[in-house]
XYZ file of C-alpha atoms in Angstrom:
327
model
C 30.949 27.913 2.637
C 29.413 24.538 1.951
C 27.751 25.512 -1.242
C 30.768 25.245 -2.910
C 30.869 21.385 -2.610
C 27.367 21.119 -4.456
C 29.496 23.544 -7.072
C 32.742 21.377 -6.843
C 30.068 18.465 -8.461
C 28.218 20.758 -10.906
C 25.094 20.023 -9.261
C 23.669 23.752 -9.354
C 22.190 25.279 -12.216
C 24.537 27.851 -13.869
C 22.501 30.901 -12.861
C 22.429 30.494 -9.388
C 26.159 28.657 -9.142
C 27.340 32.065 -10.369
C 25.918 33.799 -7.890
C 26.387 31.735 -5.076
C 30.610 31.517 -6.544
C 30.505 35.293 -6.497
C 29.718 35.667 -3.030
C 31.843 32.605 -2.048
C 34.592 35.018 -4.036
C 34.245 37.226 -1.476
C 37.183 37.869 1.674
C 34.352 37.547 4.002
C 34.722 33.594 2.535
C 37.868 33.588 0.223
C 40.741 35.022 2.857
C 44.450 35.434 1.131
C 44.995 31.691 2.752
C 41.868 30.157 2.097
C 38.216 29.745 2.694
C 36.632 30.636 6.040
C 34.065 28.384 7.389
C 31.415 31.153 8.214
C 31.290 34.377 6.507
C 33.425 37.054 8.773
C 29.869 39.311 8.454
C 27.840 36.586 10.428
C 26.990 37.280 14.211
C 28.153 33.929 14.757
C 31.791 34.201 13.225
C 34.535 33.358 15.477
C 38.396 33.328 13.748
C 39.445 31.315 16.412
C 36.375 28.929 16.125
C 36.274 25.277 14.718
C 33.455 25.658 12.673
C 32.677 29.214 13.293
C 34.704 31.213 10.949
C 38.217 29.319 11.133
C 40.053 28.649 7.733
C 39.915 24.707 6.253
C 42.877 23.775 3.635
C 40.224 21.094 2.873
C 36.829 23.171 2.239
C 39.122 25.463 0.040
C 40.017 22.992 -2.059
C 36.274 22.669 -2.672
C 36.147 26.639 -2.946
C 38.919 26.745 -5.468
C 37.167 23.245 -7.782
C 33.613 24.839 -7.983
C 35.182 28.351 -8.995
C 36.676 26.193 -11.840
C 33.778 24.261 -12.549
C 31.833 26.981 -13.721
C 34.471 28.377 -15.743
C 35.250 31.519 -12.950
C 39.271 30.397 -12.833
C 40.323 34.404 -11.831
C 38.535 33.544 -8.266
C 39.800 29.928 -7.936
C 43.457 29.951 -8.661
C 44.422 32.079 -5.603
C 43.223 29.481 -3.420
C 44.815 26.498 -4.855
C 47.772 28.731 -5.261
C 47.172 29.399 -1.148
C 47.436 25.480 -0.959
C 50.370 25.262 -2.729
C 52.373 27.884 -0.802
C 50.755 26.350 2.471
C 52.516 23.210 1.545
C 55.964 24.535 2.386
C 55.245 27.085 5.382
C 53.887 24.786 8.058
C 54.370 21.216 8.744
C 56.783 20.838 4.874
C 54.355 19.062 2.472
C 51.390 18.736 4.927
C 48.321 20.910 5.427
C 47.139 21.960 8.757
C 43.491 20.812 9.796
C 42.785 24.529 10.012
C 44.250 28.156 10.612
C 43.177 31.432 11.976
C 40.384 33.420 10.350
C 42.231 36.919 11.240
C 45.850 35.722 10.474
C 47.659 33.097 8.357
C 48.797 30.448 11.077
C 47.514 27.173 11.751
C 45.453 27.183 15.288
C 47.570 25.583 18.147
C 43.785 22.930 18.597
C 44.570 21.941 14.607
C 45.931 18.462 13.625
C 49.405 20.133 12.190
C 49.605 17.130 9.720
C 46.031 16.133 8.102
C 45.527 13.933 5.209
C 42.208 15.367 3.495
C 43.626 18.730 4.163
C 46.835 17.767 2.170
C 44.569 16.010 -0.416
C 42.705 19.180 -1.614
C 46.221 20.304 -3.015
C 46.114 17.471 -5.521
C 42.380 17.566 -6.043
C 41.910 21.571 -6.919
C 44.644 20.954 -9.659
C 43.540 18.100 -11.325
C 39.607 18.065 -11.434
C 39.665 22.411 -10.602
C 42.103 23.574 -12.718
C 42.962 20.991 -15.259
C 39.514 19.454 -15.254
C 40.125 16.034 -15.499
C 37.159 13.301 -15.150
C 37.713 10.066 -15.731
C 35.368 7.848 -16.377
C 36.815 4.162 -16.694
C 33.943 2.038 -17.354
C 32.851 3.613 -20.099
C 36.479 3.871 -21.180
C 36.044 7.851 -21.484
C 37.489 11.159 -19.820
C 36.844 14.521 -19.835
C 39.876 17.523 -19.778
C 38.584 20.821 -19.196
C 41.942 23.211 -18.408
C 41.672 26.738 -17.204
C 45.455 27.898 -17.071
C 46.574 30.656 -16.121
C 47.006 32.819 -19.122
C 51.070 33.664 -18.014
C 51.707 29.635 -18.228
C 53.509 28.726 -21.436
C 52.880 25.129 -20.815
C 51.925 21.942 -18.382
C 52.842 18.590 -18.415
C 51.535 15.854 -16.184
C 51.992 12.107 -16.824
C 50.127 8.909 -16.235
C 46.513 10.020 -15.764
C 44.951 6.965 -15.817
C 41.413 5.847 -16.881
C 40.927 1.978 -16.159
C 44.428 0.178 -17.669
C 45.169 2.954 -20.176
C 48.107 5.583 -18.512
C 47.804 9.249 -20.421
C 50.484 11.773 -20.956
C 49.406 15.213 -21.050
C 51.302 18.504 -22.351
C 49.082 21.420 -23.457
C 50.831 24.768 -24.607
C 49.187 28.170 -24.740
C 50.514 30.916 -27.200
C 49.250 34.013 -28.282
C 45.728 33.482 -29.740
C 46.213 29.371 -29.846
C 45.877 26.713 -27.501
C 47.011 22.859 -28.303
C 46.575 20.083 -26.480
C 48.564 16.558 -26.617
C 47.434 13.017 -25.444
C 49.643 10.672 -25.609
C 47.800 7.258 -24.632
C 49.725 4.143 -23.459
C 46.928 0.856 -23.003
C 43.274 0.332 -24.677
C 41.470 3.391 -26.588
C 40.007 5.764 -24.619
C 37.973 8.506 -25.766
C 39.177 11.854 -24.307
C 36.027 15.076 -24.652
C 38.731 18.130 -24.270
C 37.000 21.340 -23.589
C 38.890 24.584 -24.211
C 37.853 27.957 -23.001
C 37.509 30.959 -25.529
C 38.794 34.101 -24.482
C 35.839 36.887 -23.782
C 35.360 39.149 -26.680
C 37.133 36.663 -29.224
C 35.923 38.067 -32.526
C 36.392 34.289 -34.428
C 36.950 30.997 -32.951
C 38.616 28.098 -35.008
C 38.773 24.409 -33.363
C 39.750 21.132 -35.253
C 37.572 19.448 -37.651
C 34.110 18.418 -35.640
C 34.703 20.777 -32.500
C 31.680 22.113 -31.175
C 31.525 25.548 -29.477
C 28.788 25.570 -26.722
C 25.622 27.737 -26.567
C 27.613 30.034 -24.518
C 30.416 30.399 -27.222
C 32.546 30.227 -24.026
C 33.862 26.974 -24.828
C 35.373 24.289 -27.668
C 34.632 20.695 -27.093
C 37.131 18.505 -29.428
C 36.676 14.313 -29.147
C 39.451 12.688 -29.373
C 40.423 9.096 -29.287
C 43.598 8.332 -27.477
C 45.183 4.835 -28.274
C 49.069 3.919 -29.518
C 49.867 7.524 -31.689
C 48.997 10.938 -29.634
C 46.361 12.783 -30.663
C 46.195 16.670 -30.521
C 43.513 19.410 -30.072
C 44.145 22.653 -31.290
C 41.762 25.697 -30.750
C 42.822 29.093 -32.584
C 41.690 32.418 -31.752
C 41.718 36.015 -32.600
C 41.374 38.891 -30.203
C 39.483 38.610 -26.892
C 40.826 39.069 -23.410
C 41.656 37.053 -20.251
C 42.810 37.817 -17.152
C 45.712 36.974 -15.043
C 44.182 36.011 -11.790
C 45.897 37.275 -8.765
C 47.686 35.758 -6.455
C 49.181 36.604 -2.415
C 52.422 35.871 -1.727
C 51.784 34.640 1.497
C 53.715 35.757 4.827
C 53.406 33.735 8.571
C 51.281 36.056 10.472
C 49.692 38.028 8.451
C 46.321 39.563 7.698
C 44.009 38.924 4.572
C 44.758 42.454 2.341
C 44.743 41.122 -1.082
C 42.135 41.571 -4.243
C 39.867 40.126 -5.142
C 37.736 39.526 -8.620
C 34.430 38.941 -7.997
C 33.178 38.684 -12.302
C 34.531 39.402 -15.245
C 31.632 39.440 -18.354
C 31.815 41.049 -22.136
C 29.420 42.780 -23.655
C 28.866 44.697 -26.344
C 32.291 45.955 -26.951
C 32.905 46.142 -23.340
C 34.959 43.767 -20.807
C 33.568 44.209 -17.268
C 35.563 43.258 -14.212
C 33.918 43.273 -10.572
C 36.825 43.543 -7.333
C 37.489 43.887 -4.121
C 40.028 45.436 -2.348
C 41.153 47.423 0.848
C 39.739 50.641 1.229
C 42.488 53.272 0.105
C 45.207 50.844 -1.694
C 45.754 50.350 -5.461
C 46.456 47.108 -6.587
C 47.150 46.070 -10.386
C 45.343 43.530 -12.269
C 46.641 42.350 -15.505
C 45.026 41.307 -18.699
C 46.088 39.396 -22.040
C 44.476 39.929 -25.216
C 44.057 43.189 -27.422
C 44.705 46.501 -27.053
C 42.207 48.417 -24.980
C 40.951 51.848 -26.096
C 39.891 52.836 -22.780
C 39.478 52.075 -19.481
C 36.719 53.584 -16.715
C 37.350 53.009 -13.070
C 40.944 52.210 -13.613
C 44.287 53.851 -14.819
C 45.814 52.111 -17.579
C 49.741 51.357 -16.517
C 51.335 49.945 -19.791
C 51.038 47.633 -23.066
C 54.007 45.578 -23.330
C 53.422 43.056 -25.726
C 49.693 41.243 -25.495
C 49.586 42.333 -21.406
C 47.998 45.392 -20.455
C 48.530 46.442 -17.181
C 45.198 48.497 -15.233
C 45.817 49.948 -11.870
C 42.865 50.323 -9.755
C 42.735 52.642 -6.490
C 39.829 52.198 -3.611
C 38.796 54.746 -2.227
C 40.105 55.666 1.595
C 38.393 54.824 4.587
C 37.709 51.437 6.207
C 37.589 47.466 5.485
C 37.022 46.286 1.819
C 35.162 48.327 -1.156
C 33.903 46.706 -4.390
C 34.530 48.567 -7.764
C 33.476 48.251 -10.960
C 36.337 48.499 -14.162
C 35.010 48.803 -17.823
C 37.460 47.895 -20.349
C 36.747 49.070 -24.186
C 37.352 47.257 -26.980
């Protein structure tokens, strides 16, 4: 699993961080609860074992931040969402130092109460998920958020780079995403990096915004100091998924999906997941209407969700599977 701390920093090139994440993605690393220490396929792997294959509140924090670093926020949010339910079914707003590979329950050896297990809670939503980088001697920041596509809206208050305190309420609507600063102390330059939606046919940012080589992403500067300042980037078409979560239940056993990738191409959205062998589980996407769908059953269209059923086939353990959605 430690891989995904060189991720966490963006120290990887993008190539091989995408790999490495999609592995990571994985239940043999990514259980319902969090992130195992050794893959449950190694020879070595012991669920009951310190560092052999026991699950770390604090390495998944690291899981969940390098998912999000390199924009893959349908396999990071279950695990900080893991963290957050965590919070309330143990010790009641403290982590365990770590929990069964095989089951979700702390181990009776584990610190019940552990700081830097607690702290990845904090950490996975503000640098994974929201993206936030400060950097105060320069008097700069970067926000990169990755929301889940069902969230209407976030606030968070007093981020703080050097003396200046930042308010911060982004809202996400059909086909538009805006972003407010609202800066209390010296200017601060703020980079805020939106994600486009795969498959968006045209892109429209405020004045200056730059869309990277990828055309994944909208990079809008702005400077934050007395009046707020707002991003806005507009959209149309495209698709994003919901990422799934577990809702998690004392004692039991790691049964949820997975997505492993998600790419577009050519008229075509391709999604990559993991599941139990026989069970159907149902992933849902926002965006356009689909005109097809291979390796799934199309549930419903209500509104800008489509709902897509998908059914492994019987027999043991996890399968992978491969969904094409057409444009």
């Amino acid at each position: 699993v430690w891989p995904a701390t060189a991720a966490a920093f963006g120290l990887l090139d993008s190539p091989r961080a995408e790999a490495t994440l999609t592995h990571l993605s994985r239940d043999r690393i990514s259980a319902d609860w969090g992130a195992h220490m050794l893959s449950t396929e190694s020879v070595f792997y012991d669920p009951m074992a310190y560092n052999s294959g026991a699950v770390w509140p604090f390495v998944t924090g690291f899981v969940s931040w390098g998912q999000y670093r390199y924009q893959r926020p349908w396999a990071g949010y279950h695990l900080m969402d893991a963290l957050r339910q965590m919070t309330f079914d143990w010790a009641r707003g403290r982590h365990p130092e770590l929990l069964s590979g095989s089951y979700y329950r702390p181990l009776d050896a584990a610190v019940p109460q552990q700081f830097f297990a607690t702290s990845m809670l904090i950490t996975s939503v503000l640098q994974g998920m929201l993206g936030w980088e400060p950097d105060a001697p320069r008097s700069r920041a970067m926000l990169t958020p990755q929301l889940p596509p069902q969230w209407e809206d976030v606030r968070v208050r007093k981020l703080r780079v050097g003396e200046t305190s930042i308010d911060l309420t982004i809202w996400q609507h059909r086909e538009e995403t805006v972003v407010e600063l609202d800066g209390h102390g010296p200017k601060v330059t703020v980079d805020v990096v939106l994600p486009v939606p795969m498959g968006a046919r045209s892109v429209d940012g405020a004045p200056k915004a730059r869309v990277d080589a990828s055309g994944r992403r909208v990079t809008v500067q702005l400077d934050v100091e007395g009046a707020k300042a707002k991003a806005r980037l507009r959209w149309k078409n495209g698709l994003v998924i919901e990422p799934p979560t577990v809702e998690l239940e004392p004692g039991q056993r790691s049964l949820g999906v997975r997505v492993l990738d998600f790419r577009y191409a050519e008229g075509v959205w391709r999604v990559d997941i993991e599941g139990m062998a026989g069970k159907t589980y149902e992933i849902r996407f926002r965006g356009e209407p689909l005109s097809g769908v291979e390796g799934g059953r199309l549930v419903h269209r209500r509104g800008d969700i489509t709902t897509v059923a998908v059914q492994f086939p019987a027999g043991r353990g996890r399968k992978e599977t491969k969904v094409r959605l057409i444009r």
